[in-house]
Amino acid sequence: MRSFDRHAERIGATGRAIRLTAVGVLAAVACGPADSSRDWSGRYGTRVEEATTDCFDAEAPPSITGFILDLTRHAADSVTVTLNPIVRLEGRFEGDHLTARMKVVEPIGLPDSIIARTMPSDSLDTITYVLEADFAGEGFQGDYVIRSPDLRALFEGEGGRCDYRYGLAGELIPAPAPPGGSQ
């Protein structure tokens, strides 16, 4: 009888541990996960690691070093990304992955003979900028793509859109110490 009591006691303790674990898991699920992404706001010293293009008869764009990517996070994981104040993208984080976009629509005048060769998907009056980046540690790696009309290709009777693609990497630039010492 004593061995049965000890066995029941062990099962009871195990059962209580399982119930407590299950309650903890359910509480974590009900409350949602802790923020899986930290606030990545800051200024990042950024460099181009690779640059390619599929534009007609174009060479790969030159690598650029030493520019600043400025990231500001807003409510609900939305962000504003400024690349050397020329380009300002809007986007959002999903975890530590950022997707930000900008679109410029500017009608361009082309001869009817060129326009006749285009397709609606060519969007000759639209340039899009897209940044996809993964953040970890104190930096990020990602792709920055500029999709634009390929006027050279159109004049040659080829397709109408092309990409300039940049592989980027950046490191967080530490914020300067406040005047009068650290606080």
Tab-separated table of C-alpha atoms in Angstrom:
chain	number	residue	atom	x	y	z
A	1	MET	CA	0.000	0.000	0.000
A	2	ARG	CA	2.836	2.350	0.773
A	3	SER	CA	4.350	1.919	-2.690
A	4	PHE	CA	0.948	2.773	-4.187
A	5	ASP	CA	0.804	5.943	-2.035
A	6	ARG	CA	4.300	6.969	-3.117
A	7	HIS	CA	3.407	6.309	-6.759
A	8	ALA	CA	0.210	8.362	-6.440
A	9	GLU	CA	2.208	11.106	-4.735
A	10	ARG	CA	4.708	11.207	-7.648
A	11	ILE	CA	1.914	11.259	-10.211
A	12	GLY	CA	0.219	14.060	-8.283
A	13	ALA	CA	3.408	16.151	-8.209
A	14	THR	CA	4.009	15.517	-11.914
A	15	GLY	CA	0.404	16.367	-12.695
A	16	ARG	CA	0.667	19.631	-10.758
A	17	ALA	CA	3.886	20.525	-12.632
A	18	ILE	CA	2.222	19.777	-15.968
A	19	ARG	CA	-0.820	21.871	-15.015
A	20	LEU	CA	1.390	24.789	-13.905
A	21	THR	CA	3.396	24.586	-17.138
A	22	ALA	CA	0.194	24.509	-19.196
A	23	VAL	CA	-1.191	27.521	-17.292
A	24	GLY	CA	2.072	29.411	-17.913
A	25	VAL	CA	2.005	28.627	-21.646
A	26	LEU	CA	-1.655	29.650	-21.934
A	27	ALA	CA	-0.954	32.903	-20.085
A	28	ALA	CA	1.945	33.700	-22.423
A	29	VAL	CA	-0.223	32.991	-25.461
A	30	ALA	CA	-3.109	35.054	-24.099
A	31	CYS	CA	-0.861	38.029	-23.343
A	32	GLY	CA	0.892	37.748	-26.688
A	33	PRO	CA	4.605	37.413	-27.164
A	34	ALA	CA	7.006	39.911	-25.737
A	35	ASP	CA	7.967	42.398	-28.417
A	36	SER	CA	9.973	40.222	-30.777
A	37	SER	CA	11.685	43.259	-32.179
A	38	ARG	CA	13.507	45.936	-30.329
A	39	ASP	CA	13.251	49.579	-31.282
A	40	TRP	CA	15.779	49.831	-34.112
A	41	SER	CA	15.508	53.634	-34.349
A	42	GLY	CA	18.813	55.348	-34.932
A	43	ARG	CA	21.391	56.438	-37.440
A	44	TYR	CA	23.274	53.723	-39.297
A	45	GLY	CA	26.572	54.121	-41.096
A	46	THR	CA	25.700	52.309	-44.320
A	47	ARG	CA	27.706	50.900	-47.200
A	48	VAL	CA	26.833	49.231	-50.481
A	49	GLU	CA	28.298	45.727	-50.598
A	50	GLU	CA	27.046	44.858	-54.077
A	51	ALA	CA	25.333	46.772	-56.873
A	52	THR	CA	23.648	45.248	-59.938
A	53	THR	CA	21.186	46.232	-62.633
A	54	ASP	CA	19.128	44.568	-65.311
A	55	CYS	CA	18.651	47.836	-67.213
A	56	PHE	CA	19.274	47.593	-70.943
A	57	ASP	CA	22.930	48.130	-71.892
A	58	ALA	CA	23.753	49.610	-68.478
A	59	GLU	CA	26.742	48.932	-66.280
A	60	ALA	CA	26.266	48.088	-62.631
A	61	PRO	CA	25.953	51.245	-60.558
A	62	PRO	CA	29.092	52.162	-58.621
A	63	SER	CA	29.343	51.180	-54.977
A	64	ILE	CA	28.706	53.992	-52.549
A	65	THR	CA	30.293	54.110	-49.115
A	66	GLY	CA	29.765	56.237	-46.084
A	67	PHE	CA	26.126	57.324	-46.265
A	68	ILE	CA	23.663	57.518	-43.397
A	69	LEU	CA	20.415	55.579	-43.084
A	70	ASP	CA	18.227	57.289	-40.481
A	71	LEU	CA	15.431	55.127	-39.063
A	72	THR	CA	12.598	56.401	-36.864
A	73	ARG	CA	10.116	53.936	-35.414
A	74	HIS	CA	6.562	55.086	-34.736
A	75	ALA	CA	3.543	53.401	-33.175
A	76	ALA	CA	2.442	49.945	-34.359
A	77	ASP	CA	5.874	49.136	-35.795
A	78	SER	CA	5.577	51.725	-38.588
A	79	VAL	CA	8.831	53.444	-39.548
A	80	THR	CA	10.264	56.274	-41.561
A	81	VAL	CA	13.600	55.643	-43.251
A	82	THR	CA	15.643	58.499	-44.688
A	83	LEU	CA	18.628	57.817	-46.909
A	84	ASN	CA	20.801	60.954	-46.976
A	85	PRO	CA	17.817	63.264	-46.981
A	86	ILE	CA	17.100	62.539	-50.647
A	87	VAL	CA	14.908	59.455	-50.273
A	88	ARG	CA	12.274	59.053	-47.551
A	89	LEU	CA	10.557	55.678	-47.302
A	90	GLU	CA	7.636	54.599	-45.130
A	91	GLY	CA	7.220	51.044	-43.901
A	92	ARG	CA	6.915	48.695	-40.995
A	93	PHE	CA	8.662	46.009	-39.013
A	94	GLU	CA	7.551	42.418	-38.730
A	95	GLY	CA	9.741	41.154	-35.939
A	96	ASP	CA	13.235	42.311	-36.904
A	97	HIS	CA	12.493	42.461	-40.649
A	98	LEU	CA	11.874	45.888	-42.179
A	99	THR	CA	10.019	46.594	-45.408
A	100	ALA	CA	9.831	50.258	-46.465
A	101	ARG	CA	8.667	51.810	-49.755
A	102	MET	CA	8.313	55.041	-51.614
A	103	LYS	CA	6.769	55.763	-54.984
A	104	VAL	CA	7.357	58.782	-57.199
A	105	VAL	CA	4.880	59.409	-59.986
A	106	GLU	CA	6.040	61.914	-62.553
A	107	PRO	CA	4.603	61.852	-66.073
A	108	ILE	CA	7.264	61.833	-68.760
A	109	GLY	CA	6.684	62.907	-72.319
A	110	LEU	CA	7.592	60.268	-74.878
A	111	PRO	CA	6.914	60.053	-78.585
A	112	ASP	CA	3.788	58.086	-79.527
A	113	SER	CA	5.973	55.529	-81.323
A	114	ILE	CA	7.661	54.675	-77.992
A	115	ILE	CA	4.445	54.725	-75.974
A	116	ALA	CA	2.923	52.266	-78.466
A	117	ARG	CA	5.599	49.715	-77.454
A	118	THR	CA	4.816	49.918	-73.755
A	119	MET	CA	2.559	47.755	-71.670
A	120	PRO	CA	0.481	48.962	-68.700
A	121	SER	CA	2.864	47.080	-66.392
A	122	ASP	CA	5.724	49.290	-67.611
A	123	SER	CA	4.361	52.206	-65.503
A	124	LEU	CA	6.597	54.685	-67.256
A	125	ASP	CA	5.596	57.506	-64.963
A	126	THR	CA	6.435	55.612	-61.740
A	127	ILE	CA	9.694	55.036	-59.913
A	128	THR	CA	9.537	52.824	-56.819
A	129	TYR	CA	12.061	52.507	-54.028
A	130	VAL	CA	11.972	49.452	-51.741
A	131	LEU	CA	14.167	48.620	-48.763
A	132	GLU	CA	14.015	45.092	-47.278
A	133	ALA	CA	16.370	44.665	-44.316
A	134	ASP	CA	16.977	42.276	-41.436
A	135	PHE	CA	18.212	43.816	-38.200
A	136	ALA	CA	20.348	41.975	-35.626
A	137	GLY	CA	23.004	42.875	-33.090
A	138	GLU	CA	23.908	46.502	-33.753
A	139	GLY	CA	23.232	46.622	-37.477
A	140	PHE	CA	21.370	45.395	-40.510
A	141	GLN	CA	21.776	43.755	-43.904
A	142	GLY	CA	19.349	44.133	-46.743
A	143	ASP	CA	18.446	45.022	-50.301
A	144	TYR	CA	17.546	48.429	-51.633
A	145	VAL	CA	15.873	48.325	-55.050
A	146	ILE	CA	15.042	51.211	-57.356
A	147	ARG	CA	12.577	50.121	-60.039
A	148	SER	CA	12.314	52.598	-62.880
A	149	PRO	CA	11.368	53.000	-66.518
A	150	ASP	CA	14.051	51.608	-68.821
A	151	LEU	CA	13.986	54.238	-71.549
A	152	ARG	CA	17.018	52.796	-73.356
A	153	ALA	CA	15.251	49.464	-73.663
A	154	LEU	CA	12.092	51.126	-74.961
A	155	PHE	CA	14.020	53.008	-77.623
A	156	GLU	CA	15.566	49.677	-78.655
A	157	GLY	CA	12.187	47.936	-78.712
A	158	GLU	CA	12.790	45.932	-75.532
A	159	GLY	CA	10.946	45.840	-72.171
A	160	GLY	CA	10.033	48.942	-70.253
A	161	ARG	CA	11.105	48.472	-66.600
A	162	CYS	CA	14.355	47.679	-64.861
A	163	ASP	CA	15.906	47.438	-61.403
A	164	TYR	CA	18.940	48.969	-59.790
A	165	ARG	CA	19.652	46.646	-56.851
A	166	TYR	CA	21.979	47.455	-53.963
A	167	GLY	CA	23.043	45.006	-51.246
A	168	LEU	CA	23.416	47.122	-48.104
A	169	ALA	CA	24.964	46.643	-44.675
A	170	GLY	CA	24.927	49.113	-41.833
A	171	GLU	CA	26.098	49.561	-38.266
A	172	LEU	CA	24.387	51.663	-35.616
A	173	ILE	CA	26.209	54.933	-34.951
A	174	PRO	CA	26.276	55.476	-31.182
A	175	ALA	CA	24.366	58.553	-30.041
A	176	PRO	CA	26.642	61.337	-28.805
A	177	ALA	CA	26.885	61.841	-25.052
A	178	PRO	CA	24.703	64.679	-23.777
A	179	PRO	CA	26.494	67.942	-22.975
A	180	GLY	CA	27.855	68.044	-19.440
A	181	GLY	CA	28.567	64.320	-19.137
A	182	SER	CA	26.595	61.130	-19.193
A	183	GLN	CA	23.205	60.756	-17.585
